[in-house]
Amino acid sequence: MATVLIVSPHPDDEVLGAGGYIKKRSKAGDRIVVLTVSGHLPPLYPPGVYQKTLAEAKEAHKILGVAESVYLEIPATQVHTTPVHELNGKIAAAVAKYRPQTVLCPYPDRHIDHRAVFDSALVATRPVGQGVCVEMLAAYETLSETHWNAPHIEPNFTPTWVVDISAEMDAKAVALACFASQIAEFPHPRSVEAARALAMFRGTQAGFSYGEGFHVIRMRS
Amino acid sequence: MATVLIVSPHPDDEVLGAGGYIKKRSKAGDRIVVLTVSGHLPPLYPPGVYQKTLAEAKEAHKILGVAESVYLEIPATQVHTTPVHELNGKIAAAVAKYRPQTVLCPYPDRHIDHRAVFDSALVATRPVGQGVCVEMLAAYETLSETHWNAPHIEPNFTPTWVVDISAEMDAKAVALACFASQIAEFPHPRSVEAARALAMFRGTQAGFSYGEGFHVIRMRS
Amino acid sequence: MATVLIVSPHPDDEVLGAGGYIKKRSKAGDRIVVLTVSGHLPPLYPPGVYQKTLAEAKEAHKILGVAESVYLEIPATQVHTTPVHELNGKIAAAVAKYRPQTVLCPYPDRHIDHRAVFDSALVATRPVGQGVCVEMLAAYETLSETHWNAPHIEPNFTPTWVVDISAEMDAKAVALACFASQIAEFPHPRSVEAARALAMFRGTQAGFSYGEGFHVIRMRS
Amino acid sequence: MATVLIVSPHPDDEVLGAGGYIKKRSKAGDRIVVLTVSGHLPPLYPPGVYQKTLAEAKEAHKILGVAESVYLEIPATQVHTTPVHELNGKIAAAVAKYRPQTVLCPYPDRHIDHRAVFDSALVATRPVGQGVCVEMLAAYETLSETHWNAPHIEPNFTPTWVVDISAEMDAKAVALACFASQIAEFPHPRSVEAARALAMFRGTQAGFSYGEGFHVIRMRS
Amino acid sequence: MATVLIVSPHPDDEVLGAGGYIKKRSKAGDRIVVLTVSGHLPPLYPPGVYQKTLAEAKEAHKILGVAESVYLEIPATQVHTTPVHELNGKIAAAVAKYRPQTVLCPYPDRHIDHRAVFDSALVATRPVGQGVCVEMLAAYETLSETHWNAPHIEPNFTPTWVVDISAEMDAKAVALACFASQIAEFPHPRSVEAARALAMFRGTQAGFSYGEGFHVIRMRS
Amino acid sequence: MATVLIVSPHPDDEVLGAGGYIKKRSKAGDRIVVLTVSGHLPPLYPPGVYQKTLAEAKEAHKILGVAESVYLEIPATQVHTTPVHELNGKIAAAVAKYRPQTVLCPYPDRHIDHRAVFDSALVATRPVGQGVCVEMLAAYETLSETHWNAPHIEPNFTPTWVVDISAEMDAKAVALACFASQIAEFPHPRSVEAARALAMFRGTQAGFSYGEGFHVIRMRS
């Protein structure tokens, strides 16, 4: 049994970016751990908001077969003001505890929390110390935020790895639909239809019906 | 009345890349000229192949409201062996004749003809001589070929301009379907479904239902 | 009447980057709003410094036909330590209030305030919510700071849009000269002569006598 | 048993770029096919030159466990003047015949043959037709030529995949030493010592003693 | 006495890109060699055209203090169809003959001859064989052609090395004016005024009155 | 006598990145100043840790011929939370005091302190005010941290300047070995062997036995 660690800035990013892959690997008998760093917490959001999203995430994780869900509960937009060694330490601790072969992190994009999480995930998975267990480190795309990076000023997502999720597309759509507080109606950029269109685009360009694209950062074999 | 010149390597590229935009501008009363450089001609292809595609193109152009269709009929995969000053001269002549305000060319990608056409279109639209009429030069994406560029070695398409084609999506799909010899069934990377998925992805990320993305090369105003 | 919103890190950046464009659009009857985020304020600068620059900016804005000048008055070099949601919120509020079709922001460069303002402007103009009014988002270059980005490590400015300011060059030069506290004598990198040379270079390369170059980030039509 | 296809511009490139990986996979029982496109042939080289290199390659392939060695024998520096459809066709035929899961091609670099071979390998492995068997397409670095690309003008090699060749380093060194006609004495850029230094550098940065670095172009799973 | 070799695609490129540097080094007593690869020769141009430009170049070289002017006389737009080993060989021969410490070549840009010359210059100056004498290899910008590269698709010039030509600006302007057949009136992109504006822009951004910018490709010390 | 200023984030970075160059220039009679910004200080590290590294640095500096060693003693991982104007001011003060012709700074990489130091060094050496003395600003690579930047998302180091350190390699190795608290045994990515392998790789690719590679940021002459 292999272990996959998905580092997610906020509840729903892991499903947007890797919901199909999570389902595929959990069906194959692998252990999936989702580490969610932040959320819509006070003081910027009223107390109930996060609880609602958390409940949605739990439902989605159940559908996808997530084995363990860990929540760091740092308030949204404050991830980058958390002391760097502290955030790095928490993600490194998860790597040390679960010893994943595969780690997926967010692509650094328009959402400042995504950048901070990307930075810490990169440090925690360096190929020294606890990081030597990691055979694949890749970044997933987060619908809308990733595609709002400034073209040709900031990095722009182009996948180097596409996973066939044709058999998992429906489960991903159902899991996404759990996030009633986050996912809106088409033509919203973060709708189930938009997610399905992206998956069809990524998939067909790689020879599949539906796919999820990743940017391979460091593969070791 | 403004003029739009679409430079297309082969019949169907103009529809894949800009079919919705063509329809939108022709509906608005503008003149659309499509200059097709190459085609599946002898000696690499039997004589009938090109005629079939040509007939399909004519049907598609009618649906989209193309005013003039010009065909240079250079055999496919031999565009880059055509003397450079000759190819440049032919595209420059079209710019001089039609005096377009907007010129769309293919993104330089995996198909070697696309690269040669891109190069010549860039030369023909330099902001001197006949090129001073051009206010917008942009590159369109060609489903599959554009997305098969090697990531991070060759240029990778990221749009800076998205046109709302929600009202033209159906016409684009019908025009694409005309190319029975070129367009295959889903999940083929060059199917109508894949084109629709790409349009939904590009559109939703820009706040529309369906969109076409372009890379702005040179805008003058 | 259309509205143009120029987001400026400090008084004078808006004139360096887009003074000609501002004049051109105001002459055409459009409403120009300049939102200046920061300035040479205490505690790093003595109280009078900012007041002087403010007076200079008001004079320059009058010359260029700026309709509304808004000042957030965050002390220089402290923009990036302002809570992100707060800065984002202030720029988003301006977008919501003025509903601009065109937004110009600084290119992210050597001045840390320029980067923070760029980041917030990008968030405030996402094509959702108040941002759907924005049809053009582009970044202007700020003489010296933009050209001091580390080549090939940080992004380097190359324009995709050049505006003909031949008829506005003199007004831009006069407006720049208002900033006696900021603009120095040639050959200083931030002199009127240097600004004129840049405008002649950008202009002639695009077929004009004088021009202002912009990096198109997101165009929607 | 899986199949690995190494597309090599000239005899020795396959060993410089992937000698350790070839040995590792052949030891594991996989089938290794090396397709060499060009060589130091007449008219630019005297007849005996190519024969000598060919004999060296055969010796090296034996050491590394190459199962099949195919030679297209296009004269060096004339690969790019071979008709594109012809070269593409030959590489595509090898893909169709051997049905490799892994294809390695040269990084497009200072040697014009490397670029032509890269281009054709990319076309032959598109995820349609015969290309759907390919699960991994990656580019290897060729000591000296790859590192002579113009920095920040042409693409510069940075690995995303590092293979541990600690146990194969000696075999790679012996295989390289077979190429007496191609490999020179240290400090020549193409010496066994330089190859060992590169392998130690790539390896240690990924947590190994010795490694080979690859640029992942397209991974499908 | 050191030697500087300027590889120029056509007469005038060497002056546009490095006229000030040539004058500065010749004044300092160094030997300047200009190797001009191509020209407006038959069959594309009438016989007299090249002779006129040649006479202009000789006059300009005299003003700048060029010691040796070598002309390969390959017809313009046909440089890339010259056999690669032949063009490489000719430039390599010049490197072997003059043993320059500094080599300047054109930036690969919109003019196809510039790309072919760049490619050959890069091969001829590799740090092996005759190339070991070269301590600095850099690319100069050619007004207009260099700035017509497609932004963010093709490489875009950003200087890493700026030479103070304040004392040589006038000589450069006079030398440029010699090319009556090539240089047009302002606001033409290739006018003396445009060249002066570019020099003032490059210079002031580096702390000089006038400067020439270069992209350092390979510096060895 | 010329002055070289090496800005180092932590003790050992200056030796990893430029130990050979320091030795070469000190042997040539130039003055070498090392400005170390940070270190393993309390509160994150126990008090003795920094003292140990400091002693190691002093020993290494003696071997390499460093004339002046300045320590700012900002705790590690807290450099980016130091007020920007304060850090900039301290580095600018060193530039003003020592008036170096050459300044070397770290490449911005995986270590957040390296990024903050890079940013401040870039501001302090702008070609205005105290910065006009600087004729060469370049970034050195720091074994492991620099090579752990995410490929094609973050900038990836490719040298444009290689210095021959064949005669200084042994001194560099001895100086590195002084850092018993920082340098580990092979195959650790930061071992003396790994440093030697990198130097042999950089050197041989530039025509030397051993070399140090730098990214030229701004050269003025």
CSV table of N, CA and C in Angstrom, one decimal, chain F residues 3-106:
chain,number,residue,atom,x,y,z
F,3,THR,N,37.6,46.1,-5.3
F,3,THR,CA,36.9,45.6,-4.2
F,3,THR,C,35.8,44.7,-4.6
F,4,VAL,N,35.7,43.5,-4.0
F,4,VAL,CA,34.6,42.6,-4.3
F,4,VAL,C,33.8,42.4,-3.1
F,5,LEU,N,32.5,42.6,-3.2
F,5,LEU,CA,31.6,42.5,-2.0
F,5,LEU,C,30.7,41.2,-2.3
F,6,ILE,N,30.8,40.3,-1.4
F,6,ILE,CA,30.0,39.1,-1.5
F,6,ILE,C,28.9,39.2,-0.4
F,7,VAL,N,27.6,39.2,-0.8
F,7,VAL,CA,26.5,39.3,0.1
F,7,VAL,C,26.1,37.8,0.3
F,8,SER,N,26.1,37.4,1.6
F,8,SER,CA,25.9,36.0,1.9
F,8,SER,C,24.7,35.9,2.9
F,9,PRO,N,23.7,35.1,2.6
F,9,PRO,CA,22.6,34.9,3.6
F,9,PRO,C,23.1,34.4,4.9
F,10,HIS,N,23.8,33.2,4.8
F,10,HIS,CA,24.3,32.6,6.0
F,10,HIS,C,25.7,32.2,5.9
F,11,PRO,N,26.5,32.0,7.0
F,11,PRO,CA,27.8,31.6,6.8
F,11,PRO,C,27.9,30.2,6.1
F,12,ASP,N,28.6,30.1,5.1
F,12,ASP,CA,28.9,29.0,4.2
F,12,ASP,C,28.4,29.2,2.8
F,13,ASP,N,27.3,30.0,2.6
F,13,ASP,CA,26.8,30.3,1.3
F,13,ASP,C,27.8,31.0,0.4
F,14,GLU,N,28.6,31.9,1.0
F,14,GLU,CA,29.6,32.6,0.2
F,14,GLU,C,30.7,31.6,-0.3
F,15,VAL,N,31.0,30.6,0.5
F,15,VAL,CA,32.0,29.7,0.1
F,15,VAL,C,31.4,28.7,-1.0
F,16,LEU,N,30.2,28.2,-0.7
F,16,LEU,CA,29.6,27.3,-1.7
F,16,LEU,C,29.5,28.0,-3.0
F,17,GLY,N,29.1,29.2,-3.0
F,17,GLY,CA,28.8,29.9,-4.3
F,17,GLY,C,30.0,30.5,-5.0
F,18,ALA,N,30.9,31.0,-4.2
F,18,ALA,CA,32.0,31.8,-4.8
F,18,ALA,C,33.3,31.6,-4.1
F,19,GLY,N,33.5,30.5,-3.4
F,19,GLY,CA,34.8,30.3,-2.7
F,19,GLY,C,36.0,30.4,-3.6
F,20,GLY,N,35.9,29.8,-4.8
F,20,GLY,CA,37.0,29.8,-5.7
F,20,GLY,C,37.3,31.2,-6.2
F,21,TYR,N,36.2,31.9,-6.5
F,21,TYR,CA,36.4,33.3,-7.0
F,21,TYR,C,37.0,34.2,-6.0
F,22,ILE,N,36.6,34.0,-4.7
F,22,ILE,CA,37.1,34.8,-3.7
F,22,ILE,C,38.6,34.6,-3.6
F,23,LYS,N,39.0,33.3,-3.6
F,23,LYS,CA,40.4,33.0,-3.5
F,23,LYS,C,41.2,33.6,-4.7
F,24,LYS,N,40.6,33.4,-5.9
F,24,LYS,CA,41.3,33.9,-7.1
F,24,LYS,C,41.5,35.4,-7.0
F,25,ARG,N,40.5,36.1,-6.6
F,25,ARG,CA,40.6,37.6,-6.5
F,25,ARG,C,41.5,38.0,-5.4
F,26,SER,N,41.5,37.3,-4.3
F,26,SER,CA,42.3,37.7,-3.1
F,26,SER,C,43.8,37.5,-3.5
F,27,LYS,N,44.1,36.4,-4.2
F,27,LYS,CA,45.4,36.1,-4.6
F,27,LYS,C,45.9,37.2,-5.6
F,28,ALA,N,45.0,37.7,-6.4
F,28,ALA,CA,45.4,38.7,-7.3
F,28,ALA,C,45.5,40.1,-6.7
F,29,GLY,N,45.3,40.2,-5.4
F,29,GLY,CA,45.6,41.4,-4.6
F,29,GLY,C,44.4,42.3,-4.4
F,30,ASP,N,43.2,41.7,-4.8
F,30,ASP,CA,42.0,42.5,-4.6
F,30,ASP,C,41.4,42.4,-3.1
F,31,ARG,N,40.6,43.4,-2.8
F,31,ARG,CA,40.1,43.3,-1.4
F,31,ARG,C,38.7,42.6,-1.5
F,32,ILE,N,38.5,41.6,-0.6
F,32,ILE,CA,37.3,40.9,-0.6
F,32,ILE,C,36.6,41.2,0.7
F,33,VAL,N,35.3,41.6,0.6
F,33,VAL,CA,34.5,41.9,1.8
F,33,VAL,C,33.3,40.9,1.7
F,34,VAL,N,33.1,40.2,2.8
F,34,VAL,CA,31.9,39.3,2.9
F,34,VAL,C,30.9,39.9,3.9
F,35,LEU,N,29.7,40.1,3.4
F,35,LEU,CA,28.7,40.6,4.3
F,35,LEU,C,27.7,39.5,4.5
F,36,THR,N,27.7,39.0,5.7
F,36,THR,CA,26.8,37.9,6.0
F,36,THR,C,25.5,38.4,6.8
F,37,VAL,N,24.4,38.1,6.2
F,37,VAL,CA,23.2,38.8,6.7
F,37,VAL,C,22.5,38.1,7.9
F,38,SER,N,22.5,36.8,7.9
F,38,SER,CA,21.8,36.0,8.9
F,38,SER,C,22.6,34.9,9.5
F,39,GLY,N,22.0,34.0,10.3
F,39,GLY,CA,22.7,32.9,10.9
F,39,GLY,C,21.7,32.1,11.8
F,40,HIS,N,22.2,31.0,12.2
F,40,HIS,CA,21.3,30.2,13.1
F,40,HIS,C,21.3,30.7,14.5
F,41,LEU,N,20.6,31.7,14.7
F,41,LEU,CA,20.6,32.4,16.0
F,41,LEU,C,19.3,32.1,16.8
F,42,PRO,N,19.3,32.4,18.1
F,42,PRO,CA,18.1,32.3,18.9
F,42,PRO,C,17.1,33.3,18.3
F,43,PRO,N,15.8,33.1,18.4
F,43,PRO,CA,15.2,32.1,19.3
F,43,PRO,C,15.0,30.7,18.6
F,44,LEU,N,15.2,30.6,17.3
F,44,LEU,CA,15.0,29.3,16.7
F,44,LEU,C,16.1,28.3,17.0
F,45,TYR,N,17.3,28.8,17.3
F,45,TYR,CA,18.4,27.9,17.5
F,45,TYR,C,19.0,28.2,18.9
F,46,PRO,N,19.6,27.3,19.6
F,46,PRO,CA,20.3,27.5,20.9
F,46,PRO,C,21.5,28.5,20.6
F,47,PRO,N,21.8,29.2,21.6
F,47,PRO,CA,22.9,30.3,21.5
F,47,PRO,C,24.2,29.8,20.9
F,48,GLY,N,24.6,28.6,21.3
F,48,GLY,CA,25.9,28.2,20.8
F,48,GLY,C,26.1,27.9,19.3
F,49,VAL,N,25.0,27.6,18.7
F,49,VAL,CA,25.0,27.2,17.3
F,49,VAL,C,25.6,28.2,16.4
F,50,TYR,N,25.2,29.4,16.5
F,50,TYR,CA,25.7,30.5,15.7
F,50,TYR,C,27.2,30.7,15.9
F,51,GLN,N,27.6,30.6,17.2
F,51,GLN,CA,29.0,30.9,17.5
F,51,GLN,C,29.9,29.8,16.8
F,52,LYS,N,29.4,28.6,16.8
F,52,LYS,CA,30.2,27.6,16.1
F,52,LYS,C,30.4,27.9,14.6
F,53,THR,N,29.3,28.2,14.0
F,53,THR,CA,29.3,28.5,12.6
F,53,THR,C,30.2,29.7,12.3
F,54,LEU,N,30.1,30.7,13.2
F,54,LEU,CA,30.9,31.9,13.0
F,54,LEU,C,32.4,31.6,13.1
F,55,ALA,N,32.8,30.7,14.0
F,55,ALA,CA,34.2,30.3,14.1
F,55,ALA,C,34.6,29.6,12.8
F,56,GLU,N,33.7,28.7,12.3
F,56,GLU,CA,34.0,28.0,11.1
F,56,GLU,C,34.2,29.0,9.9
F,57,ALA,N,33.3,30.0,9.9
F,57,ALA,CA,33.4,31.0,8.8
F,57,ALA,C,34.7,31.7,8.9
F,58,LYS,N,35.1,32.1,10.1
F,58,LYS,CA,36.3,32.9,10.2
F,58,LYS,C,37.5,32.1,9.7
F,59,GLU,N,37.5,30.8,10.0
F,59,GLU,CA,38.6,29.9,9.5
F,59,GLU,C,38.6,29.8,8.0
F,60,ALA,N,37.4,29.7,7.4
F,60,ALA,CA,37.3,29.6,6.0
F,60,ALA,C,37.7,30.9,5.3
F,61,HIS,N,37.3,32.0,5.9
F,61,HIS,CA,37.6,33.3,5.3
F,61,HIS,C,39.1,33.5,5.3
F,62,LYS,N,39.8,33.0,6.3
F,62,LYS,CA,41.3,33.1,6.4
F,62,LYS,C,41.9,32.4,5.3
F,63,ILE,N,41.4,31.2,5.1
F,63,ILE,CA,41.9,30.3,4.0
F,63,ILE,C,41.8,31.0,2.6
F,64,LEU,N,40.6,31.6,2.4
F,64,LEU,CA,40.3,32.2,1.1
F,64,LEU,C,40.8,33.6,0.9
F,65,GLY,N,41.3,34.2,2.0
F,65,GLY,CA,41.9,35.6,1.9
F,65,GLY,C,40.9,36.7,1.9
F,66,VAL,N,39.8,36.5,2.7
F,66,VAL,CA,38.8,37.5,2.9
F,66,VAL,C,39.4,38.6,3.7
F,67,ALA,N,39.2,39.8,3.3
F,67,ALA,CA,39.8,41.0,4.0
F,67,ALA,C,39.0,41.5,5.2
F,68,GLU,N,37.6,41.5,4.9
F,68,GLU,CA,36.7,42.0,5.9
F,68,GLU,C,35.5,41.1,5.9
F,69,SER,N,35.1,40.7,7.2
F,69,SER,CA,33.9,39.9,7.3
F,69,SER,C,32.9,40.7,8.2
F,70,VAL,N,31.8,41.0,7.7
F,70,VAL,CA,30.8,41.8,8.4
F,70,VAL,C,29.5,40.9,8.6
F,71,TYR,N,29.0,40.9,9.9
F,71,TYR,CA,27.9,40.0,10.2
F,71,TYR,C,26.7,40.9,10.7
F,72,LEU,N,25.6,40.8,10.0
F,72,LEU,CA,24.4,41.5,10.4
F,72,LEU,C,23.6,40.8,11.5
F,73,GLU,N,23.7,39.5,11.6
F,73,GLU,CA,23.2,38.7,12.7
F,73,GLU,C,21.7,38.8,12.8
F,74,ILE,N,21.0,38.8,11.7
F,74,ILE,CA,19.5,38.6,11.7
F,74,ILE,C,19.2,37.1,11.8
F,75,PRO,N,18.3,36.7,12.8
F,75,PRO,CA,18.0,35.3,12.9
F,75,PRO,C,17.5,34.6,11.6
F,76,ALA,N,18.0,33.4,11.3
F,76,ALA,CA,17.6,32.7,10.1
F,76,ALA,C,16.1,32.5,10.0
F,77,THR,N,15.5,32.6,8.9
F,77,THR,CA,14.1,32.5,8.5
F,77,THR,C,13.4,33.8,8.9
F,78,GLN,N,14.1,34.7,9.5
F,78,GLN,CA,13.4,36.0,9.9
F,78,GLN,C,13.9,37.2,9.0
F,79,VAL,N,14.7,36.9,8.0
F,79,VAL,CA,15.2,38.0,7.2
F,79,VAL,C,14.1,38.7,6.5
F,80,HIS,N,13.1,37.9,6.0
F,80,HIS,CA,12.0,38.6,5.2
F,80,HIS,C,11.0,39.3,6.1
F,81,THR,N,11.1,39.2,7.4
F,81,THR,CA,10.2,39.9,8.3
F,81,THR,C,10.9,41.1,8.9
F,82,THR,N,12.2,41.3,8.6
F,82,THR,CA,12.9,42.5,8.9
F,82,THR,C,12.3,43.6,8.1
F,83,PRO,N,12.0,44.8,8.6
F,83,PRO,CA,11.5,45.9,7.8
F,83,PRO,C,12.4,46.1,6.5
F,84,VAL,N,11.7,46.2,5.4
F,84,VAL,CA,12.5,46.2,4.1
F,84,VAL,C,13.4,47.4,4.0
F,85,HIS,N,13.0,48.6,4.5
F,85,HIS,CA,13.9,49.7,4.4
F,85,HIS,C,15.1,49.6,5.3
F,86,GLU,N,15.0,48.8,6.3
F,86,GLU,CA,16.1,48.6,7.3
F,86,GLU,C,17.1,47.6,6.7
F,87,LEU,N,16.7,46.5,6.1
F,87,LEU,CA,17.6,45.6,5.5
F,87,LEU,C,18.3,46.2,4.3
F,88,ASN,N,17.4,46.9,3.4
F,88,ASN,CA,18.0,47.6,2.3
F,88,ASN,C,19.1,48.6,2.7
F,89,GLY,N,18.8,49.3,3.8
F,89,GLY,CA,19.7,50.3,4.3
F,89,GLY,C,21.0,49.8,4.7
F,90,LYS,N,21.0,48.6,5.4
F,90,LYS,CA,22.2,48.0,5.9
F,90,LYS,C,23.1,47.5,4.7
F,91,ILE,N,22.5,47.0,3.7
F,91,ILE,CA,23.3,46.5,2.6
F,91,ILE,C,23.8,47.7,1.8
F,92,ALA,N,22.9,48.7,1.6
F,92,ALA,CA,23.3,49.9,0.9
F,92,ALA,C,24.5,50.6,1.6
F,93,ALA,N,24.5,50.6,3.0
F,93,ALA,CA,25.5,51.2,3.7
F,93,ALA,C,26.9,50.5,3.4
F,94,ALA,N,26.8,49.2,3.3
F,94,ALA,CA,28.1,48.4,3.0
F,94,ALA,C,28.6,48.8,1.6
F,95,VAL,N,27.6,48.9,0.7
F,95,VAL,CA,28.0,49.3,-0.7
F,95,VAL,C,28.7,50.7,-0.6
F,96,ALA,N,28.0,51.6,0.1
F,96,ALA,CA,28.6,53.0,0.2
F,96,ALA,C,29.9,53.0,0.9
F,97,LYS,N,30.1,52.2,1.9
F,97,LYS,CA,31.4,52.2,2.6
F,97,LYS,C,32.5,51.6,1.8
F,98,TYR,N,32.3,50.4,1.2
F,98,TYR,CA,33.4,49.7,0.6
F,98,TYR,C,33.5,50.0,-0.9
F,99,ARG,N,32.5,50.6,-1.5
F,99,ARG,CA,32.5,51.0,-2.9
F,99,ARG,C,33.1,49.8,-3.8
F,100,PRO,N,32.4,48.7,-3.8
F,100,PRO,CA,32.9,47.6,-4.6
F,100,PRO,C,32.6,47.7,-6.1
F,101,GLN,N,33.5,47.2,-6.9
F,101,GLN,CA,33.3,47.2,-8.4
F,101,GLN,C,32.4,46.0,-8.7
F,102,THR,N,32.6,44.9,-7.9
F,102,THR,CA,31.9,43.6,-8.2
F,102,THR,C,31.1,43.3,-6.9
F,103,VAL,N,29.8,43.0,-7.1
F,103,VAL,CA,29.0,42.5,-6.0
F,103,VAL,C,28.4,41.2,-6.4
F,104,LEU,N,28.5,40.2,-5.6
F,104,LEU,CA,27.9,38.9,-5.8
F,104,LEU,C,26.8,38.7,-4.7
F,105,CYS,N,25.6,38.2,-5.2
F,105,CYS,CA,24.5,38.0,-4.3
F,105,CYS,C,24.0,36.6,-4.5
F,106,PRO,N,23.2,36.0,-3.6
F,106,PRO,CA,22.7,34.7,-3.8
F,106,PRO,C,21.6,34.7,-4.9
